Amino acid sequence: MADATLATRRRALPSLHGAAAMADLFTIVCALVLIVTAVYLAAIEGVLGVNINLAITALAGVGLGLFGLYFPRYSRWSSIVAAVVGLNAILYYMDVYSNACRFNLEMTVAFWVSAVAAGGLFTQVFFSRKLPTLHSRSTSKASTNGDAAKIRSRVATGSIVMYTVMIVLSFIALVPFFWMISTSFMTLGETINRIWVPQEAQVCNYYTAWNSVRFNVYFQNSVIIAVFTITGLLSVSVLSAYAFAKINFVGRNLIFTLVLATLMVPDIVVMIPNYLTISGQIFPIPMSMTNFPFFEIGMGRGFSWIDTLPALSVPFMGHAFSIFLLRQFFIQIPHELWEAARIDGAGHFRFLVQIVVPMSRPAILTVTLLAFIGSWNALLWPLLVTRDPLEWRPISYGLQAFNDEAGTQTHLLTAAAFITIMPMLALYFVTQKSFTEGIATTGLKG
Amino acid sequence: MKKLSVVLTLVIAVMAMAVAPVFGQDRDYDAIDPAELEGQVVTFWHQHSGFREVQLNVLIAVFNDPDITGEELIAASGYAGTDADERERLQAIADAVRDYAREYNPFGIIVNPSNQGGYGDIFSKMTTELAAGGSELPSLVVAYQNQSATYQVVDGLIDMTPLVESPIWGLAEEDIADFFPGFWAQDIFPTFDNMRLAFPPNRSMEVMYYNIDWLAELAEAGAISFDGPPTTPEQFAEAACAAVENPFSGATGAESPLGYQLSMDASRFASWTFAFGGDIFDYDAVQYSLDSDAAVEAISFLRDLFDQGCAGEVFERFGDQANFGAGTTLFTVGSSSGLPFYGNAVDAGAGHAWSVAAIPHVTEQPVQNVYGASVSIPVTDPVQELATWLFLKFYTDPFVNAVWAESSNYFPVRISSAESMDSYFEANPAYATAFELLPFVRAEPPVPGYDPVRNEMASVMQAATTSSDPRPVAEILADLNEVANEQLEISSAGLDLIID
């Protein structure tokens, strides 16, 4: 049986390489298209600056595709880097739309071709590079059974009903999203007349939205805040969850219950205590100083985290739900693995790092995604702990610029909203499978 | 936001006794040496965004440095675009107020403006900061009257009366007389021993927007018995119901025609109550009067319009603006600060002629609900408070205030500002019409804890007008009034509310 499985896997290996190779070839093709369009656009007045970026992006894309082809083991990593390069090009395109608003037809076509190629560079990261599923043989055997046809028929009917329901529900869920995207390409008049599809796509809306409220600054702030928050949150949550799941100590269940109890406290209630804490009024906090010593610890005025990165990230690093979710996952890891690790001389930390964490990738990615969404969407707290509009304000702050007290610029607001949610969508697509798995295996579903 | 308001109000009230001593006031501004004002930095928290923020930044940049110009000015304005016309316009605004800046700020005071989110966000920040002891308070903050009242529960604001009346730093009698009386009085808080807790830099007003062309079509078809905009509730109802049967010929929207679209909001509640000759607060009894005869009549009137299908609810934010622009809604009631947005909506929509008028009323003269946030000075230190006041004097100078009004589409607070706004009135006839209504204003109550009451008013208004609560209007409003007065009691805990 084991031999048969091994043989099956050996036969499947070429197709594994084939899938990765196809993705890498796609990367190279996209990059080559970028090179061609970059050369073409370079001949056209006014877009030379863009082409330096395009050329670098394109060359990097070719290089990464070739690297993936020659080193299939690292194909996934080269594809991720290529996606980042592609994303850079896409962001650059958004910037260049100040000129695109005045592009002629030829330039527009060339521009769109290269934009699609850059999009290809980005999306190739979602292509499958994995082993195809190998259960076709067992199904063919089942087909020899007399009742199989009836079973299949019932399954088929059930599937049709289920898929129909899912399609309807998906449609309902997607309509607002479609409306947002569609509106972001409309004129103000089209939004007022509530049409569904714009007559002519106003891509300039994205440029206007991006530039009119310094989205680049807010975007950068949000990325840094999210990275810091997630790093801290994962460190705290993984260690805590491991302790609650795998270490027996006095009062473990009581402490875990207390941690869970914090879930019942509304965020708004802890807002003022948190504010007092980060403003150094409850206990001494470390404060970065410009002169030696570099860090001082103190309380009160002068020792405040207002307008600093720690104020925006530290309060969210201890998160009961994340600890709970990871603990639920960790607790399912068989105890025999711990015993085996002990025999090999591993301690708790090594067992955690080398066994538990790699096995818990879905749960960790789920926590990462949820933390990212929370950090990315935060508005009230960042507003509370920042004074300077440009210092550490997040991207959600930029959105409100399009919402006046007496009116709104819906077309710009939706364009800005789409820019805002793009990173979340990208992260979700990347972690989609693990996210679903994480939810399904931690007892959180339904 | 509703929960937030309740929680924050409660927190402020509960912490009042503990924190109040921090904010004791004992000021003698006349004794301050002008040399102390040099280099004072005034932080100004406001809610202005977009074009208003840019233009406010220009005024402040010139106040800080009257000689600022070119790229330095554009950078200070925060304008990120490349439109040459817009840059020129900003430069022209700066040039217009340079001399005033030199006159008001020979001290080198630096004002540092910063957007801190919307009104609700600023309220959250202020209440949190006050509850935390007030070490990070701004020098100047935008606040509605009820928000100022909430801050004052912990003595968080200064009484500006000594500054206004100061023989050295204050305003002359003729200057005080130049403020619209309604605006001037609005920031004097009877609930706090007639302290001046805020100062008005601009105002907006609830007005009725109407489609001139559609009304003309209705009159021509004999569907209504009057010309021009309706002035009484009966005429309003007549036109609203006629509009449903006689769609506007130039409509571009696909929505069904509607006479009036009501956005459920406490200010609409107040506006209609004022128009029916009442008020929502009894200043003698220091109690809400949300179940007064006028309020019951107003809400019943609106319920009738809904029952007849002549009025409808606004379901999306500013949806009434969009429908008005598309020619499918005949009337809306909203803030005068929305004038440019209505203009955009009509230009991009049906392109019909439109204007604003007083809300149809049963009183002899219109009674217009005026609102708009004022600015308050939190307790910091006397020199900084004085520096802040000197900026306020510049901000509300008749000419500077006129420039600000033209930039922001708010109303100026000085009567004489109109003298320099002729060309603006000519270019914006709807604004000019609304400006004529400024003598007939009344305000919503400046009492602590009004924010959660507003939320309650909006939801009850929705239930009553749409008949989702089928009880008689008087009964519904009586319950509302009880809840509002309970909230007033909670929010005013520890205060002796005084009414003269």
mmCIF file of N, CA and C in Angstrom, chain A residues 362-400:
data_model
loop_
_atom_site.group_PDB
_atom_site.id
_atom_site.type_symbol
_atom_site.label_atom_id
_atom_site.label_comp_id
_atom_site.label_asym_id
_atom_site.label_seq_id
_atom_site.Cartn_x
_atom_site.Cartn_y
_atom_site.Cartn_z
ATOM 1 N N PRO A 362 -1.963 27.322 9.541
ATOM 2 C CA PRO A 362 -3.299 27.881 9.233
ATOM 3 C C PRO A 362 -3.824 28.798 10.343
ATOM 4 N N ALA A 363 -3.654 28.348 11.582
ATOM 5 C CA ALA A 363 -4.176 29.158 12.694
ATOM 6 C C ALA A 363 -3.402 30.465 12.813
ATOM 7 N N ILE A 364 -2.088 30.394 12.631
ATOM 8 C CA ILE A 364 -1.274 31.613 12.755
ATOM 9 C C ILE A 364 -1.613 32.602 11.636
ATOM 10 N N LEU A 365 -1.817 32.043 10.426
ATOM 11 C CA LEU A 365 -2.193 32.933 9.326
ATOM 12 C C LEU A 365 -3.577 33.541 9.559
ATOM 13 N N THR A 366 -4.465 32.761 10.156
ATOM 14 C CA THR A 366 -5.792 33.295 10.470
ATOM 15 C C THR A 366 -5.681 34.460 11.444
ATOM 16 N N VAL A 367 -4.882 34.248 12.479
ATOM 17 C CA VAL A 367 -4.677 35.323 13.462
ATOM 18 C C VAL A 367 -4.040 36.542 12.785
ATOM 19 N N THR A 368 -3.070 36.268 11.910
ATOM 20 C CA THR A 368 -2.406 37.367 11.195
ATOM 21 C C THR A 368 -3.419 38.171 10.386
ATOM 22 N N LEU A 369 -4.259 37.437 9.650
ATOM 23 C CA LEU A 369 -5.234 38.128 8.797
ATOM 24 C C LEU A 369 -6.203 38.953 9.637
ATOM 25 N N LEU A 370 -6.723 38.345 10.701
ATOM 26 C CA LEU A 370 -7.675 39.071 11.547
ATOM 27 C C LEU A 370 -7.015 40.294 12.189
ATOM 28 N N ALA A 371 -5.766 40.124 12.625
ATOM 29 C CA ALA A 371 -5.064 41.257 13.240
ATOM 30 C C ALA A 371 -4.804 42.351 12.215
ATOM 31 N N PHE A 372 -4.475 41.927 11.007
ATOM 32 C CA PHE A 372 -4.220 42.906 9.952
ATOM 33 C C PHE A 372 -5.488 43.711 9.655
ATOM 34 N N ILE A 373 -6.607 42.996 9.556
ATOM 35 C CA ILE A 373 -7.872 43.690 9.268
ATOM 36 C C ILE A 373 -8.176 44.697 10.385
ATOM 37 N N GLY A 374 -8.005 44.242 11.622
ATOM 38 C CA GLY A 374 -8.283 45.124 12.753
ATOM 39 C C GLY A 374 -7.386 46.349 12.744
ATOM 40 N N SER A 375 -6.113 46.130 12.497
ATOM 41 C CA SER A 375 -5.159 47.238 12.501
ATOM 42 C C SER A 375 -5.415 48.179 11.331
ATOM 43 N N TRP A 376 -5.696 47.599 10.181
ATOM 44 C CA TRP A 376 -5.873 48.396 8.967
ATOM 45 C C TRP A 376 -7.131 49.270 9.049
ATOM 46 N N ASN A 377 -8.163 48.737 9.691
ATOM 47 C CA ASN A 377 -9.430 49.473 9.744
ATOM 48 C C ASN A 377 -9.532 50.425 10.926
ATOM 49 N N ALA A 378 -8.580 50.363 11.839
ATOM 50 C CA ALA A 378 -8.706 51.160 13.064
ATOM 51 C C ALA A 378 -8.763 52.648 12.748
ATOM 52 N N LEU A 379 -9.628 53.356 13.428
ATOM 53 C CA LEU A 379 -9.718 54.797 13.228
ATOM 54 C C LEU A 379 -9.828 55.553 14.558
ATOM 55 N N LEU A 380 -10.739 55.098 15.418
ATOM 56 C CA LEU A 380 -10.997 55.862 16.642
ATOM 57 C C LEU A 380 -9.744 55.972 17.518
ATOM 58 N N TRP A 381 -9.105 54.833 17.763
ATOM 59 C CA TRP A 381 -7.916 54.845 18.615
ATOM 60 C C TRP A 381 -6.777 55.661 17.994
ATOM 61 N N PRO A 382 -6.447 55.433 16.711
ATOM 62 C CA PRO A 382 -5.387 56.257 16.113
ATOM 63 C C PRO A 382 -5.688 57.754 16.193
ATOM 64 N N LEU A 383 -6.953 58.107 16.025
ATOM 65 C CA LEU A 383 -7.287 59.529 16.130
ATOM 66 C C LEU A 383 -7.058 60.038 17.551
ATOM 67 N N LEU A 384 -7.341 59.155 18.495
ATOM 68 C CA LEU A 384 -7.242 59.551 19.898
ATOM 69 C C LEU A 384 -5.793 59.789 20.317
ATOM 70 N N VAL A 385 -4.896 58.988 19.799
ATOM 71 C CA VAL A 385 -3.513 59.045 20.300
ATOM 72 C C VAL A 385 -2.554 59.744 19.338
ATOM 73 N N THR A 386 -3.109 60.395 18.328
ATOM 74 C CA THR A 386 -2.249 61.171 17.432
ATOM 75 C C THR A 386 -2.716 62.613 17.408
ATOM 76 N N ARG A 387 -1.766 63.507 17.290
ATOM 77 C CA ARG A 387 -2.082 64.929 17.211
ATOM 78 C C ARG A 387 -1.743 65.473 15.824
ATOM 79 N N ASP A 388 -0.594 65.051 15.344
ATOM 80 C CA ASP A 388 -0.132 65.542 14.052
ATOM 81 C C ASP A 388 -0.808 64.739 12.937
ATOM 82 N N PRO A 389 -1.528 65.416 12.044
ATOM 83 C CA PRO A 389 -2.253 64.690 11.000
ATOM 84 C C PRO A 389 -1.366 63.852 10.098
ATOM 85 N N LEU A 390 -0.089 64.197 9.998
ATOM 86 C CA LEU A 390 0.753 63.444 9.073
ATOM 87 C C LEU A 390 1.680 62.464 9.774
ATOM 88 N N GLU A 391 1.818 62.591 11.067
ATOM 89 C CA GLU A 391 2.830 61.800 11.760
ATOM 90 C C GLU A 391 2.507 60.296 11.725
ATOM 91 N N TRP A 392 1.400 59.890 12.334
ATOM 92 C CA TRP A 392 1.104 58.461 12.405
ATOM 93 C C TRP A 392 -0.345 58.137 12.065
ATOM 94 N N ARG A 393 -1.013 59.015 11.352
ATOM 95 C CA ARG A 393 -2.414 58.739 11.021
ATOM 96 C C ARG A 393 -2.495 57.600 9.988
ATOM 97 N N PRO A 394 -3.466 56.685 10.162
ATOM 98 C CA PRO A 394 -3.578 55.553 9.233
ATOM 99 C C PRO A 394 -4.433 55.889 8.011
ATOM 100 N N ILE A 395 -4.519 54.940 7.131
ATOM 101 C CA ILE A 395 -5.197 55.172 5.854
ATOM 102 C C ILE A 395 -6.704 55.407 6.041
ATOM 103 N N SER A 396 -7.279 54.811 7.067
ATOM 104 C CA SER A 396 -8.718 54.995 7.284
ATOM 105 C C SER A 396 -9.027 56.464 7.566
ATOM 106 N N TYR A 397 -8.053 57.178 8.101
ATOM 107 C CA TYR A 397 -8.242 58.608 8.356
ATOM 108 C C TYR A 397 -8.388 59.372 7.034
ATOM 109 N N GLY A 398 -7.616 58.934 6.031
ATOM 110 C CA GLY A 398 -7.664 59.628 4.739
ATOM 111 C C GLY A 398 -9.034 59.568 4.096
ATOM 112 N N LEU A 399 -9.763 58.483 4.374
ATOM 113 C CA LEU A 399 -11.072 58.299 3.734
ATOM 114 C C LEU A 399 -12.058 59.397 4.101
ATOM 115 N N GLN A 400 -11.959 59.879 5.324
ATOM 116 C CA GLN A 400 -12.975 60.833 5.773
ATOM 117 C C GLN A 400 -12.862 62.187 5.076
#
